[in-house]
Coordinates of C-alpha atoms in Angstrom, one line a residue:
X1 CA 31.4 4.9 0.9
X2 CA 29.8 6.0 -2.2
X3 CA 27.9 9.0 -2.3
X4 CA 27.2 9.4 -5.7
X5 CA 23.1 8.8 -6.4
X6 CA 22.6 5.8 -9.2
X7 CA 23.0 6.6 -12.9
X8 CA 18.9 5.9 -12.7
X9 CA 18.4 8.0 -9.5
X10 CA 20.9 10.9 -11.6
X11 CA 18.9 10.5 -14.6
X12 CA 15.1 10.5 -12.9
X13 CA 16.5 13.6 -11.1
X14 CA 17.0 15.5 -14.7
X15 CA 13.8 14.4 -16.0
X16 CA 11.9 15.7 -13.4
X17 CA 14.1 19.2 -13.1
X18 CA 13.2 19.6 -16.5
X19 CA 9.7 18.8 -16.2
X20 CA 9.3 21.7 -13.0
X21 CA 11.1 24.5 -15.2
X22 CA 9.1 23.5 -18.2
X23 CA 5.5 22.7 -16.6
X24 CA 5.4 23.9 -13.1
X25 CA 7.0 26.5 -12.6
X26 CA 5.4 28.7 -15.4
X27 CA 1.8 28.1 -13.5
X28 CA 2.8 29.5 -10.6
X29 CA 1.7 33.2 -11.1
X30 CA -2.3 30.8 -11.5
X31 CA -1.2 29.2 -8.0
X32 CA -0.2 32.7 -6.1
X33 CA -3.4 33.8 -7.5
X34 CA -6.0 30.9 -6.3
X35 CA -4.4 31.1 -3.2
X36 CA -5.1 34.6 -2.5
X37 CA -8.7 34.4 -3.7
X38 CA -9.3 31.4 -2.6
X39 CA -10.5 33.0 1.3
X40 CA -12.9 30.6 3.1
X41 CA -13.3 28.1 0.1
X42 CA -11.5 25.1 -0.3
X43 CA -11.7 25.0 -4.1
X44 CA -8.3 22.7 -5.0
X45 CA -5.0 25.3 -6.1
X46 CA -4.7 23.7 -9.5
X47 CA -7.9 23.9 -11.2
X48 CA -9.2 19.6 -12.1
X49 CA -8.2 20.2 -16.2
X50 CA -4.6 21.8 -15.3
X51 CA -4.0 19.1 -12.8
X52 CA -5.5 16.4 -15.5
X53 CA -3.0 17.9 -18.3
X54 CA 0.4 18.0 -16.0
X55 CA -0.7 13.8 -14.5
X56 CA -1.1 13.1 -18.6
X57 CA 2.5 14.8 -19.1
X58 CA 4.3 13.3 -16.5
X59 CA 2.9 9.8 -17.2
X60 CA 4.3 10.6 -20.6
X61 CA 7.8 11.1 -19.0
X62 CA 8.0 8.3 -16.8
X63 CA 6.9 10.2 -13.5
X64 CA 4.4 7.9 -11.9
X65 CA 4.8 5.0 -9.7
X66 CA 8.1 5.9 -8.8
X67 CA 8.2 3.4 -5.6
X68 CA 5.3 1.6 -6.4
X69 CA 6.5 -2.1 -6.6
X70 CA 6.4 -3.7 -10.2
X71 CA 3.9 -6.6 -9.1
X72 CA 1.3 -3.7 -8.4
X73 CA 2.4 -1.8 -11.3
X74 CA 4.5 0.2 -10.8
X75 CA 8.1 0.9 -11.9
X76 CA 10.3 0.1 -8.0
X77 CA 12.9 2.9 -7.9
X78 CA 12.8 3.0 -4.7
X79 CA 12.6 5.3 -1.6
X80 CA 15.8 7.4 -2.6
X81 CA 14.4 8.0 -5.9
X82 CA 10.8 9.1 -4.4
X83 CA 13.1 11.2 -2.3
X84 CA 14.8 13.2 -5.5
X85 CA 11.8 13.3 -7.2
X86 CA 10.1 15.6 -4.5
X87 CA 12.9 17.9 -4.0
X88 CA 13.1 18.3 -7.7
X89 CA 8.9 19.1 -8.1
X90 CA 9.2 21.3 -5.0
X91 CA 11.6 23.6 -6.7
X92 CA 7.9 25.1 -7.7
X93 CA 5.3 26.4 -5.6
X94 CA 2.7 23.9 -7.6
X95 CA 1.6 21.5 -5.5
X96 CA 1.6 18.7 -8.1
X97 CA 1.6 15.4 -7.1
X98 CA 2.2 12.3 -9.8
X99 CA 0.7 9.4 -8.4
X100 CA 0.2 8.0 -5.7
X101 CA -0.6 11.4 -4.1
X102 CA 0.6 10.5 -0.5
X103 CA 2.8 8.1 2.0
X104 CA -0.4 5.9 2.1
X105 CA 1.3 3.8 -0.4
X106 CA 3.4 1.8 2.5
X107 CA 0.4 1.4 4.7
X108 CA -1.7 -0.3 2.0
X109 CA 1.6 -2.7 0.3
X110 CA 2.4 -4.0 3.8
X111 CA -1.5 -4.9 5.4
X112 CA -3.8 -4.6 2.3
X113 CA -4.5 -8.6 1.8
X114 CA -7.1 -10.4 -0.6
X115 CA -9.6 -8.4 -2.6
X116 CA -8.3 -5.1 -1.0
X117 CA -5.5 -5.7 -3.1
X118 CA -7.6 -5.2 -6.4
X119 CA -10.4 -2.8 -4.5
X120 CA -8.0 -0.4 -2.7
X121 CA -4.4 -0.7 -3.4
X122 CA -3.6 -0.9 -7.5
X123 CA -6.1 1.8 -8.4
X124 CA -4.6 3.8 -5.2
X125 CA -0.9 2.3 -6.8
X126 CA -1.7 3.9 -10.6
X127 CA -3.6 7.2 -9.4
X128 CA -7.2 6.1 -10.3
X129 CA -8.5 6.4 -6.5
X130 CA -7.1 9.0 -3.9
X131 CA -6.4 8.6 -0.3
X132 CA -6.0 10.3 3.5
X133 CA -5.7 9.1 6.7
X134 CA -8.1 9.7 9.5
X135 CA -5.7 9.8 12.6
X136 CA -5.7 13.1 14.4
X137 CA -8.8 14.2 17.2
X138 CA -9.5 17.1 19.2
X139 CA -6.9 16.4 22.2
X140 CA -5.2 13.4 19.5
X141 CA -2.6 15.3 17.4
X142 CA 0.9 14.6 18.0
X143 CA -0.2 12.1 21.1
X144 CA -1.9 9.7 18.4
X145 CA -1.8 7.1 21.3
X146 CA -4.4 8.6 23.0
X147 CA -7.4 9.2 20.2
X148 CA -10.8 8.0 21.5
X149 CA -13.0 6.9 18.7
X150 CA -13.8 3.8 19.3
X151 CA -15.1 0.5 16.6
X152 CA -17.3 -2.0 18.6
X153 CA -17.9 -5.3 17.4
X154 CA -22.5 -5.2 17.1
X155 CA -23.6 -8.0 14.9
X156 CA -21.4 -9.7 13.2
X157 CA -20.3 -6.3 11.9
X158 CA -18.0 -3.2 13.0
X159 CA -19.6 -0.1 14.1
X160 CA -17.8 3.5 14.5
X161 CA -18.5 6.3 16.5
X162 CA -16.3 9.5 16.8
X163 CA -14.7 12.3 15.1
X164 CA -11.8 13.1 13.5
X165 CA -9.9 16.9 12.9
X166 CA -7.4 18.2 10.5
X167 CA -8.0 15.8 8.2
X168 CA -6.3 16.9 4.5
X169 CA -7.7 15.9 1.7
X170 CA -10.9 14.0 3.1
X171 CA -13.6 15.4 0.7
X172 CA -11.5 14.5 -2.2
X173 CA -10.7 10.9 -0.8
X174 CA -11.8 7.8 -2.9
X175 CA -11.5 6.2 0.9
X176 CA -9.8 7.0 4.0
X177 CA -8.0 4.9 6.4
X178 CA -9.5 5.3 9.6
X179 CA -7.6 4.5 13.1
X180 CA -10.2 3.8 15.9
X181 CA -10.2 2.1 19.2
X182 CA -11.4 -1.2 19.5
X183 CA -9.8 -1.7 22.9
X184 CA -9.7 1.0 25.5
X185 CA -7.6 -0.7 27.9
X186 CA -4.8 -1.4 25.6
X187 CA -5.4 1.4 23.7
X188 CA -1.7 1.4 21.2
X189 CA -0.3 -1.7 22.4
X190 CA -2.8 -3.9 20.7
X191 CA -5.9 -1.7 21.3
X192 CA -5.9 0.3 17.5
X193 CA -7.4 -1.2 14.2
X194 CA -7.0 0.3 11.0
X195 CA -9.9 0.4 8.6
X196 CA -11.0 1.2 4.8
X197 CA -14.0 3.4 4.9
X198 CA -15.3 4.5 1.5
X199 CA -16.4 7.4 0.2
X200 CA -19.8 8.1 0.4
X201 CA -20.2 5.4 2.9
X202 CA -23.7 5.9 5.4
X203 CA -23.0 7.9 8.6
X204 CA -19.9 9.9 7.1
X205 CA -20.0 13.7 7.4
X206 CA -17.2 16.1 6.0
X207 CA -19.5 19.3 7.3
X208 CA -16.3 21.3 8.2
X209 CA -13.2 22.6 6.9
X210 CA -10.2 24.4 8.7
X211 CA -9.1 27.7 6.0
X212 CA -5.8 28.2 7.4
X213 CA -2.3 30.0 6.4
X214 CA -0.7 28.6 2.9
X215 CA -2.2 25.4 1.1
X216 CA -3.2 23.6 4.3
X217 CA -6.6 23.1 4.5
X218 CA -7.7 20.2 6.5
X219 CA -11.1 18.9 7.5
X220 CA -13.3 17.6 10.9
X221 CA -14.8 14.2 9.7
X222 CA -17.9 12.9 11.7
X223 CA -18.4 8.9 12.2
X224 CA -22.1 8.3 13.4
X225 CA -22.6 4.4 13.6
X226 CA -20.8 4.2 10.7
X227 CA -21.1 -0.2 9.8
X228 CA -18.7 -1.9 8.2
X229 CA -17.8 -5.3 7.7
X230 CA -14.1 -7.6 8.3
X231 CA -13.2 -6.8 5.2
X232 CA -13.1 -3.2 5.8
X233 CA -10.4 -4.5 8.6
X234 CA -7.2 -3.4 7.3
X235 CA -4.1 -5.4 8.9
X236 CA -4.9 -7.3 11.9
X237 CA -7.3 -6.2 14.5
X238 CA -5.7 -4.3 17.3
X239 CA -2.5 -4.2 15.7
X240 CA -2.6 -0.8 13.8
X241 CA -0.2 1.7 15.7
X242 CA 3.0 0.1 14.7
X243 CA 2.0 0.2 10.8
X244 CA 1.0 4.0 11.2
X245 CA 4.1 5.0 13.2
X246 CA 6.0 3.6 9.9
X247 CA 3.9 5.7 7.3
X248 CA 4.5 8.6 9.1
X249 CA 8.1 8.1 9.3
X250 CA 7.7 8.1 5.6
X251 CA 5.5 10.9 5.8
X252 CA 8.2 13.3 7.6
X253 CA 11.1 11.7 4.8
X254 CA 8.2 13.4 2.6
X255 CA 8.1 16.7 4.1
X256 CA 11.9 16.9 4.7
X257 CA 12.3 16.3 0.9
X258 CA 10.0 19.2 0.3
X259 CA 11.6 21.5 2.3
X260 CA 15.6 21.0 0.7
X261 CA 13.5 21.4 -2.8
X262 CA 12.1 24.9 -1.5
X263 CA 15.2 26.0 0.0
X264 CA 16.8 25.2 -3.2
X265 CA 15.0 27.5 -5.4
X266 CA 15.6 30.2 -2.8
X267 CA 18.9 30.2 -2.9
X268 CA 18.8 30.0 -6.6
X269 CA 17.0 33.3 -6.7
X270 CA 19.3 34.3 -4.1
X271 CA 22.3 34.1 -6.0
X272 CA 20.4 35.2 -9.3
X273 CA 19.4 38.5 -7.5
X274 CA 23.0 39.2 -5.5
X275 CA 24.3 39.0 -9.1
X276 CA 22.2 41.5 -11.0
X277 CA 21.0 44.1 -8.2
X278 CA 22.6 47.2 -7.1
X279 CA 22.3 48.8 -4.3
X280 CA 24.5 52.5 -3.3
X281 CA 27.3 51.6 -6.8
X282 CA 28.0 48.3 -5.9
X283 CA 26.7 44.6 -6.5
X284 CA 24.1 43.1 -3.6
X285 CA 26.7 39.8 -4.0
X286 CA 29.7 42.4 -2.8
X287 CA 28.0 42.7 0.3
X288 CA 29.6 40.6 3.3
X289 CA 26.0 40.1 5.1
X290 CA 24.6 38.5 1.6
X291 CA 27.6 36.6 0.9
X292 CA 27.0 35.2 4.2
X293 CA 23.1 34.5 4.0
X294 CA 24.2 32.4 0.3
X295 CA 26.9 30.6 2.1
X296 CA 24.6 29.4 5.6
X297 CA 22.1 28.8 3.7
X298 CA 24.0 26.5 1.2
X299 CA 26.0 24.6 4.1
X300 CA 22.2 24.4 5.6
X301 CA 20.8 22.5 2.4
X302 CA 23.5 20.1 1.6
X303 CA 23.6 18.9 5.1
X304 CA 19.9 18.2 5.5
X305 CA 19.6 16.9 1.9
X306 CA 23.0 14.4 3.5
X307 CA 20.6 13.1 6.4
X308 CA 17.8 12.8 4.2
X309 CA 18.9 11.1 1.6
X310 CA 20.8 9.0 4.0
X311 CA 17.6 7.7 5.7
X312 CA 16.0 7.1 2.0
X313 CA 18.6 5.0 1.4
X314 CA 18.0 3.1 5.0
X315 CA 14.7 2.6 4.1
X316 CA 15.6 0.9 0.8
X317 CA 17.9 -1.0 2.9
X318 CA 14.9 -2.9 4.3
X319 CA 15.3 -0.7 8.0
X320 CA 11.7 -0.7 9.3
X321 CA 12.4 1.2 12.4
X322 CA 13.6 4.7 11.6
X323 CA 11.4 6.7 14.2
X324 CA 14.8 9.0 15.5
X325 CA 15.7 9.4 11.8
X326 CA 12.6 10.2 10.9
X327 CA 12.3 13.1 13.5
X328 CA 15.8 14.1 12.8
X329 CA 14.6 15.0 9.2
X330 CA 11.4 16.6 9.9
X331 CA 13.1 19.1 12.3
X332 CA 16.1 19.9 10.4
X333 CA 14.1 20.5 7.1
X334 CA 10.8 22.5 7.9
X335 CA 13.5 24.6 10.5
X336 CA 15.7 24.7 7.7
X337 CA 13.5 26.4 4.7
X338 CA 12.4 28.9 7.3
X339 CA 15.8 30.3 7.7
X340 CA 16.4 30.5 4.5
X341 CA 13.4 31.2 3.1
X342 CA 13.6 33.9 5.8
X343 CA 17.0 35.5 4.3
X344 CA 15.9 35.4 1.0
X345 CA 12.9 37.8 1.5
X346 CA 15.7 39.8 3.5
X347 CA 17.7 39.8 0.5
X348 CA 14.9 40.9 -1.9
X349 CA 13.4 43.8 0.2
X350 CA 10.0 44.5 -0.2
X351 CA 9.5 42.7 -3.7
X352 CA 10.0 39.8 -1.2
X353 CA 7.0 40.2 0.1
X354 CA 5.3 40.8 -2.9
X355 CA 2.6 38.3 -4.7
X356 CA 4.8 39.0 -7.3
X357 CA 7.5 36.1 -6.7
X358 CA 6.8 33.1 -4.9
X359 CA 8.5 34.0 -1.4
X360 CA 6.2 35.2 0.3
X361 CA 4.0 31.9 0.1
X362 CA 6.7 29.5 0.6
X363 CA 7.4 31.3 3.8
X364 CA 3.8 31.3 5.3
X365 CA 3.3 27.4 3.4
X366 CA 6.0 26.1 5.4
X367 CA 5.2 27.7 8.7
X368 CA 2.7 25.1 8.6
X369 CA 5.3 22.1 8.2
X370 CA 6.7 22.9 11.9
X371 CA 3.5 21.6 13.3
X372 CA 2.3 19.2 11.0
X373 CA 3.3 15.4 11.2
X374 CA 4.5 16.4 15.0
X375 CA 5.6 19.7 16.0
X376 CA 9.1 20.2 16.2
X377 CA 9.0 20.2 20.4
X378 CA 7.7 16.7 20.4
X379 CA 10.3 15.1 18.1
X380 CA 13.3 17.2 19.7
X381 CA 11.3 14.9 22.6
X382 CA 11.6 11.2 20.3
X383 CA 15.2 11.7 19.6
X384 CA 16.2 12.3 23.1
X385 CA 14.3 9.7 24.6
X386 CA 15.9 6.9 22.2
X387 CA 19.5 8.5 23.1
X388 CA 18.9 8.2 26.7
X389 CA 17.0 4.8 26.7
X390 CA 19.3 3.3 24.0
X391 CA 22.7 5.1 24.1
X392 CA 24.0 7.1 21.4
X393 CA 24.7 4.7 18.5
X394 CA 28.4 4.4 17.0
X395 CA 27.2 5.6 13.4

């Protein structure tokens, strides 16, 4: 059992480390400052030219497309690489993203089919054209199986009615995929349908937004017989739940990979401040309390980063089913970078709190991560319903 990453994975891995201490990281004092300022707005944390300038410089290095297959573009790493890439950006605050910004990428490869392949899925593939996914309602979050908007088949064509809430990115969409219910009575087992819906498209409203603690800042979306045509019809009708289920597996690999990046740079500055602060004649990193926060919080890291790297490497395996892996990873990494995260502004007093270094926001930016893509409770839930339906498996 090797578990070495690939001399491409290694070298990827470097180029992007360098790229956070040379690009990211030195914008984050702008970032800490947006955030703060930003109040009830929803102006984006890195200004449009900044965000233009770093996607130029990391196209120039090779960071784009990183699991993007090479028939649509892109250069195929794979999962694992996506995976290193992450932690390595989210050793900064920034919340850059090289293209394609989100998990939407596996929806769209597996069920985008004939023109949607040229109209949705390669600009989405090489960044021209942004994406989000309309899933969650009002009573809908975590229980996806039981949203209510409904798409009834009137004319020929497909008409929507309903809303949608927490929504991220939906003003600054090129299109969403929208999950609606086109039959009540079998609701996820054949009941969902998946759709394209444009931007700009008649009947769409965006007329609120959700200001809320860290970067978060999601949107209510209003359908009002919004018409749309079969090609609009992403996948097969009625068939959409499974598809989803398997983004947002990929969607919690995601987050887990952006939590062990966070908890990273924490205990860097951990260890950098134990080093060089003194405290009553002696060094903080003499201490036995800090010595023990450094050592937890390392043991922490490089067992989650284990487990998620080892279900990155499943999915490039060709596993499609990796819902108890997936929950595994959410709720050992967003509880993980709270911990530590946790110690390390216990380490740096009040400076930790401070606007001053970039504590302070990761703590209240990952707060969110522990609801987000399924609240911890409800995957603590998943896991132990597979054990006791399936067994405990032998590896």
């Amino acid at each position: 059992m090797d578990f070495s990453l690939p001399d491409t994975v290694g070298m990827i891995r470097d180029t992007v480390r360098t790229f956070t201490q040379r690009e990211l990281i030195p914008q984050e004092p702008l970032i800490i400052r947006r955030e703060a300022e930003r109040g009830l707005g929803d102006d984006p944390l890195i200004p449009p030219e900044l965000d233009k300038t770093l996607q130029a410089k990391a196209r120039e290095v090779g960071l784009w497309g990183i699991d993007v297959p090479e028939e649509f573009g892109g250069q195929e790493f794979g999962m694992l690489a996506k995976c290193v890439v992450i932690e390595q950006l989210k050793h900064s605050i920034v919340p850059f993203v090289p293209p394609p910004d989100s998990p939407n990428l596996y929806l769209l490869k597996a069920l985008c089919k004939g023109a949607q392949i040229d109209r949705y899925l390669l600009p989405y593939a090489n960044g021209e054209k942004k994406s989000c996914i309309a899933l969650s309602e009002e009573g809908a979050g975590s229980d996806a199986g039981n949203i209510k908007m409904r798409a009834e088949r009137k004319n020929g064509k497909w008409v929507l009615n309903g809303a949608k809430m927490w929504i991220s990115n939906a003003r600054r969409a090129d299109f969403m995929i929208v999950v609606a219910v086109t039959d009540p009575a079998l609701k996820s087992r054949g009941g969902m349908t998946a759709f394209l819906v444009d931007k700009g498209t008649p009947g769409v409203t965006i007329p609120t937004s959700y200001p809320m603690i860290g970067e978060y800042h999601p949107y209510q979306v209003f359908f009002d017989d919004v018409i749309l045509d079969d090609e609009q019809v992403l996948g097969e009708v009625g068939n959409a739940f499974v598809p989803i289920t398997n983004r947002l597996g990929v969607r919690r690999l995601d987050i887990a990979a952006r939590c062990i990046g966070l908890a990273s740079r924490c205990l860097d500055m951990m260890v950098e401040q134990a080093n060089s602060r003194r405290t009553f004649g002696a060094l903080l990193a003499d201490r036995q309390a800090i010595q023990w926060w450094i050592a937890d919080s390392y043991q922490e890291i490089e067992m989650v980063r284990l487990m998620t790297y080892r279900l990155a490497w499943k999915i490039d395996q060709g596993v499609t089913d990796f819902r108890r892996d997936g929950s595994m990873v959410k709720v050992q990494a967003t509880e993980l970078i709270q911990r530590v995260v946790d110690r390390a502004i216990q380490l740096f007093g009040g400076m930790g709190l401070s606007k001053e270094l970039p504590l302070e926001y990761i703590a209240r930016m990952c707060r969110v991560l522990r609801i987000v893509e399924g609240p911890s409770e409800v995957h603590r839930w998943v896991i132990a319903r597979d054990l006791l339906r399936n067994g405990v498996p032998n590896s």
